[in-house]
Amino acid sequence: MSTAKRAIRVTINGSDVTATVEPRRLLVDFIREDAALTGTHVGCEHGVCGACTVFLDGQTVRSCLVFAVQADARRVDTIEGLAGDGDLSPLQHSFWEHHGLQCGFCTPGMLMTATELLASNPSPTGAEIRHAISGNLCRCTGYQNIVASISAAAAAPGIADAGSGSGTDR
Amino acid sequence: MPYTGKSVKRLEDPELLRGAATFVGDIRRPGMLHAAVVRSPHAHARILSIDTAEARQQPTVVTVLTAADVKGVGVIPMRLAPREDLIRALQHPIASDRVRYVGEPVAVVVAGSRYEAEDAAELVLADYDPLDVVVDPRVAMQAGAPVLHDSVPDNIAGRLLVRSGDVDRAIAEADLVIEEEFAIQRHSGVPLETRGLVAELDRSTGVLTVWGPTKVTHFNREVLARLLDMPESRIRMVEPSVGGGFGIRGEFYPEDFLIPFLARQLGRPVCWIEDRSEHLLAANHSREQRHLVQLAVRHDGTILGLKDTVVTNMGGYIRTHGATVPTMTAAYLPGPYRIPNYYCEALSVLTNKTPAGTYRGPGRFEASFVRERLLDIVARRLDLDPAEVRRRNFVQPQDMPYRTGTAEFFDHPVTYDSGDYPGQFERALSRFDYASSRAWCEEARSQGRSVGIGIGCFVEKSGLGPWEYARVEVDPAGEIVVYSGAAALGQGLETALAQIVADGIGAPMDRIRVVHGDTAVVPFGVGSFASRATVLAGNAALAAAQRVRDKMLAIAAHELEVAAADLVVQDGRVSVRGDEEASLTFGEVARLAAPGTALARGFEPGLAETGYFEAEDMVYPYGVHLALVEVDRDTGMVEILRYHVAYDAGRLINPKLVEGQILGGLAQGVGGTLLEELAYDEAGQLISGSFMDYLLPTAVEVPHVDVELTEEAPSPRNPLKIKGAGEGGTVGVSAALASAVADALGLSSELRELPLTPERIFQLSRLAHAAQQTVVSGDD
């Protein structure tokens, strides 16, 4: 397998980013360096902590476990794309409201995972939320207010159909 | 006061939520180079030679630094608990002739990218002569053990003693003496962001800027200045957004010298961001202690005396916090109980492991485990409810201020300021439904379930002095800037300070901006550690805000031609009482303080004042943890069914932030009690070197916690009457969870080691089963 650099074009948050990269270049490094989007963070580089979570063709991946060349001609969405037109999304507002972050390092990855959860499960229970975010490590919050933030966002209008979203953990 | 006591939303959040905050790894400087540290693969060895020739030839490699390039650089000094005996084992920023732990820096490669720096690092050829390794402190203290530092022949770097009364007499006179050994495993804070630095020398000004420092930026600048032989005024430390600290990040490490040194030498910016494996290997470890204790009690369970010999495994070197961990254990082992006779000998022992330092609730997570287990053992032996044993031993509210008989840094006696431990305890038991929970456990056990309840009571320390700096400034637009010498590591410092200043000066919070951690604009500071920030920095900011307010009143009084006493300050305006028309905005007052007007009128120009808060004594919050668990005897898994924390912080500036600290601290406590271990083999190799083996709790392992915050015991020791909240969530967990698991398994003194991994619980369960079989089959 050749180690020669390759030209790739990745659509990130709707805009094309081109670069010539080594095959071993991680997607997270491509996002942070070549695309200069530093909101996606590196917490472990071995696929456990989830801080590097982004969407690849609409599904969450750990971008430290994906090579940039694997994202050629594909679509990536990062935290920077979450707040449309500069306003925080309802989910981000909910994290702000419910103290769902402290240092903020895990937060971008957490928000990407939560966004995916709510798209597929608009009114998750506390247990379902905890299970869904169990691949995103947080060392500051103890998770409780993150769960409350996601739960409240699910229950709020604009996210899901008005219904029986669980407002409390468990 | 509109803001104090309210759970106001945080100022820090919008940028963090967007992913727009700048962490050190996000900093890009023109021409920036990247460093990779070459680390010793041996736990103990002589360095015979380091051949960097091949590494230097790799693409984009600019230099490879070894000890030869920094000859004569001094050791990294101690910042806290700088006991003289420990000086013998301090660390140089890079190993020259000998390495003493796996991970010790031996070379630094600088290249065009981190990828290329790591490629070249693999080609640095270091030749070692391995020496005998010792990892167990008990072995290290014995004659014939490998000696790490020639001037410390017994590997005991330090020894401290705290005593009061006559503990040997208490033991002799006691009705019952419990004697046990306890062990707490090595683990650490493991923030989600790894350590990192970007250093750059501005050749035109000669100023060296370092991004990445936090926690104690001013102290670190002082150390760096000394090691680089540069004046402090030519060094600027800038604290970026920080991804958690927990005591681990922010201390002066070898890299804190090496990276700035390289930047100065190369005349180009140098960036170093460690990866996770490096972090687990090279950032401070903590918690590894062994205790040999004796607790002397009367028939009724009241404590006569407590004697402890505690060994803390410091690793290969003494780091910046000196003897802080042993000091904390010796000072706070008694907790909320009366201990009339006390003796604690605390040893700092060196072994070939990564150096250890302070981690959230240092020495106190360990002490709580020991103390509360002892009380449960007493309860079992005397056939008393564990809650009753505690009741009979609490320091009473009327005893306050209470001298514990222990001492802290510089032999300063510990005196608890205020607290109602029994009152809080009863309320917590009631909220937890303790009595009916015990009954429920009996019922569940009769159905074969292994369920149990655990209690963990503690007193925490906070508000460590000696002082903190603040400056409050009002600009001509009416914007208020607060400069603080404390540091922000994710806890919400800016929000708390803004609340305090908003109320102190009479302005809306959205007019306030908080600046911290940049030594160019904050000239003095002690920092954020030991749960001191809100107490020290908050009171300093209040003092500064009040002085600014006084100056505004004087200026406005003159301008509006009234007495200062006739003015009110609120919502960013100074107005004549009863006549809102006659008023000035803050901005207008600030413009009246411009040099032109001020000099003409004969007062000091500017609307800015400094404030200091000095604390001679600490302030003592306190709490109770109660846990109900179920243990699966086959898998060794612990399910936390219910968990309650009661915590009194004296007065709450922002209840939501305090709750956040408790919840976050608790999750780390869960990890430390059940999951996390920095495990070593006999050769001194770290075998839990990644997140595959070092297990952090996820959202599934951390329970939902019921937190009750109270303001029963404001502190009389500061104007805001507050106490800190950074560590109380952590220190009670080792006690409560361990006790609950012991209760669930029907064990007592058999459970005296952490962590309670599934394997250990499985073994304990078999022990309990065997004990029950003995009871069933053999009574003569």
Coordinates of C-alpha atoms in Angstrom, one line a residue, chain A residues 22 24-26 29 32-33 38-46 48-49 51 79-80 82-83 86-88 91-93 95-108 111 129-131 133-145 147 169-170, chain B residues 9-11 13-14 16-21 23 25-26 28 115-116 119 188-194 242-244 246 275-277 359-360 489-491 640 656-657 659-661 663-665 667-668 676 690-692 694 696-700 702-706:
Chain A
E22 CA -0.7 11.1 3.8
R24 CA -2.2 7.8 7.7
R25 CA -3.6 11.2 8.5
L26 CA -6.5 10.9 10.9
D29 CA -6.4 16.0 12.4
R32 CA -8.7 20.4 13.0
E33 CA -5.7 21.3 10.8
T38 CA -10.9 23.1 16.1
G39 CA -14.2 22.5 17.8
T40 CA -13.8 18.7 17.4
H41 CA -11.4 17.6 20.1
V42 CA -8.9 14.8 20.6
G43 CA -9.2 13.1 24.0
C44 CA -7.6 9.8 23.5
E45 CA -6.7 9.0 19.9
H46 CA -7.8 5.4 20.5
V48 CA -12.7 5.3 23.5
C49 CA -13.6 8.8 24.8
A51 CA -14.5 13.7 22.1
I79 CA -20.0 20.9 16.0
E80 CA -19.4 24.2 14.1
L82 CA -24.7 22.6 14.6
A83 CA -25.5 26.3 15.4
G86 CA -24.8 31.8 14.6
D87 CA -27.7 31.0 17.0
L88 CA -27.3 28.1 19.3
L91 CA -30.1 21.3 22.1
Q92 CA -27.2 23.7 22.8
H93 CA -29.5 26.0 24.6
F95 CA -27.2 22.3 27.7
W96 CA -26.7 26.0 28.7
E97 CA -29.9 26.1 30.6
H98 CA -29.3 22.8 32.6
H99 CA -25.5 23.2 33.3
G100 CA -24.7 20.3 30.9
L101 CA -21.1 21.3 30.6
Q102 CA -18.2 22.4 32.8
C103 CA -14.9 22.4 31.0
G104 CA -16.6 21.9 27.6
F105 CA -13.9 19.6 26.2
C106 CA -16.3 16.6 25.8
T107 CA -19.2 18.8 24.8
P108 CA -18.9 19.0 21.0
L111 CA -23.7 17.2 21.3
I129 CA -30.0 8.6 27.1
R130 CA -27.4 7.2 29.4
H131 CA -26.9 4.2 27.1
I133 CA -24.0 8.7 25.5
S134 CA -22.1 5.9 27.2
G135 CA -19.5 6.2 24.4
N136 CA -18.8 9.8 25.3
L137 CA -16.7 10.2 28.4
C138 CA -17.1 13.2 30.6
R139 CA -14.8 13.8 33.5
C140 CA -16.3 17.0 34.9
T141 CA -20.1 16.8 35.1
G142 CA -20.9 13.2 36.3
Y143 CA -23.3 13.1 33.4
Q144 CA -26.5 13.9 35.4
N145 CA -27.0 17.4 34.0
V147 CA -28.9 13.7 30.7
D169 CA -33.6 11.1 34.7
R170 CA -34.9 7.5 34.9
Chain B
K9 CA -26.5 30.5 33.5
R10 CA -22.8 30.5 32.9
L11 CA -20.9 33.1 31.0
D13 CA -21.0 28.3 27.9
P14 CA -21.9 29.8 24.5
L16 CA -17.8 26.2 24.5
L17 CA -21.1 25.0 23.1
R18 CA -20.2 26.2 19.6
G19 CA -16.8 24.6 19.8
A20 CA -15.3 28.0 19.5
A21 CA -13.4 28.2 22.7
F23 CA -7.9 25.2 24.1
G25 CA -4.3 22.4 21.2
D26 CA -6.3 24.9 19.1
R28 CA -1.8 28.1 15.8
Y115 CA 3.5 12.9 13.0
E116 CA 7.0 13.6 11.9
D119 CA 8.5 9.2 13.6
S188 CA -5.5 9.8 39.0
G189 CA -7.6 12.7 37.8
V190 CA -7.3 12.0 34.1
P191 CA -8.9 15.1 32.6
L192 CA -10.4 14.7 29.2
E193 CA -8.0 17.2 27.7
T194 CA -4.4 16.0 27.9
V242 CA -8.8 24.3 30.0
G243 CA -10.3 20.8 29.7
G244 CA -10.4 19.9 33.4
F246 CA -8.5 18.0 39.1
D275 CA -1.4 12.0 23.7
R276 CA -3.5 9.9 26.1
S277 CA -1.0 7.1 26.6
Y359 CA -5.8 14.7 43.0
R360 CA -9.2 16.0 44.0
L489 CA -10.3 24.9 34.7
G490 CA -14.0 24.4 33.8
Q491 CA -15.6 25.0 37.2
I640 CA -25.9 1.7 42.6
K656 CA -26.3 24.9 40.2
L657 CA -22.5 25.2 39.9
E659 CA -24.3 20.9 42.5
G660 CA -22.2 20.4 39.4
Q661 CA -19.1 20.1 41.4
L663 CA -21.9 15.5 40.8
G664 CA -18.7 15.6 38.9
G665 CA -16.6 14.8 41.9
A667 CA -18.4 10.4 39.3
Q668 CA -14.6 10.5 39.9
E676 CA -9.9 2.9 37.9
S690 CA -4.8 3.3 27.7
F691 CA -8.5 3.7 28.1
M692 CA -8.9 0.0 27.2
Y694 CA -7.8 2.3 32.6
L696 CA -13.3 5.8 33.4
P697 CA -16.9 5.7 34.5
T698 CA -19.4 6.3 31.7
A699 CA -23.0 7.6 31.9
V700 CA -24.0 4.0 32.7
V702 CA -22.5 6.8 37.4
P703 CA -25.8 6.8 39.2
H704 CA -28.4 9.5 39.3
V705 CA -27.6 11.3 42.6
D706 CA -29.9 13.1 44.9

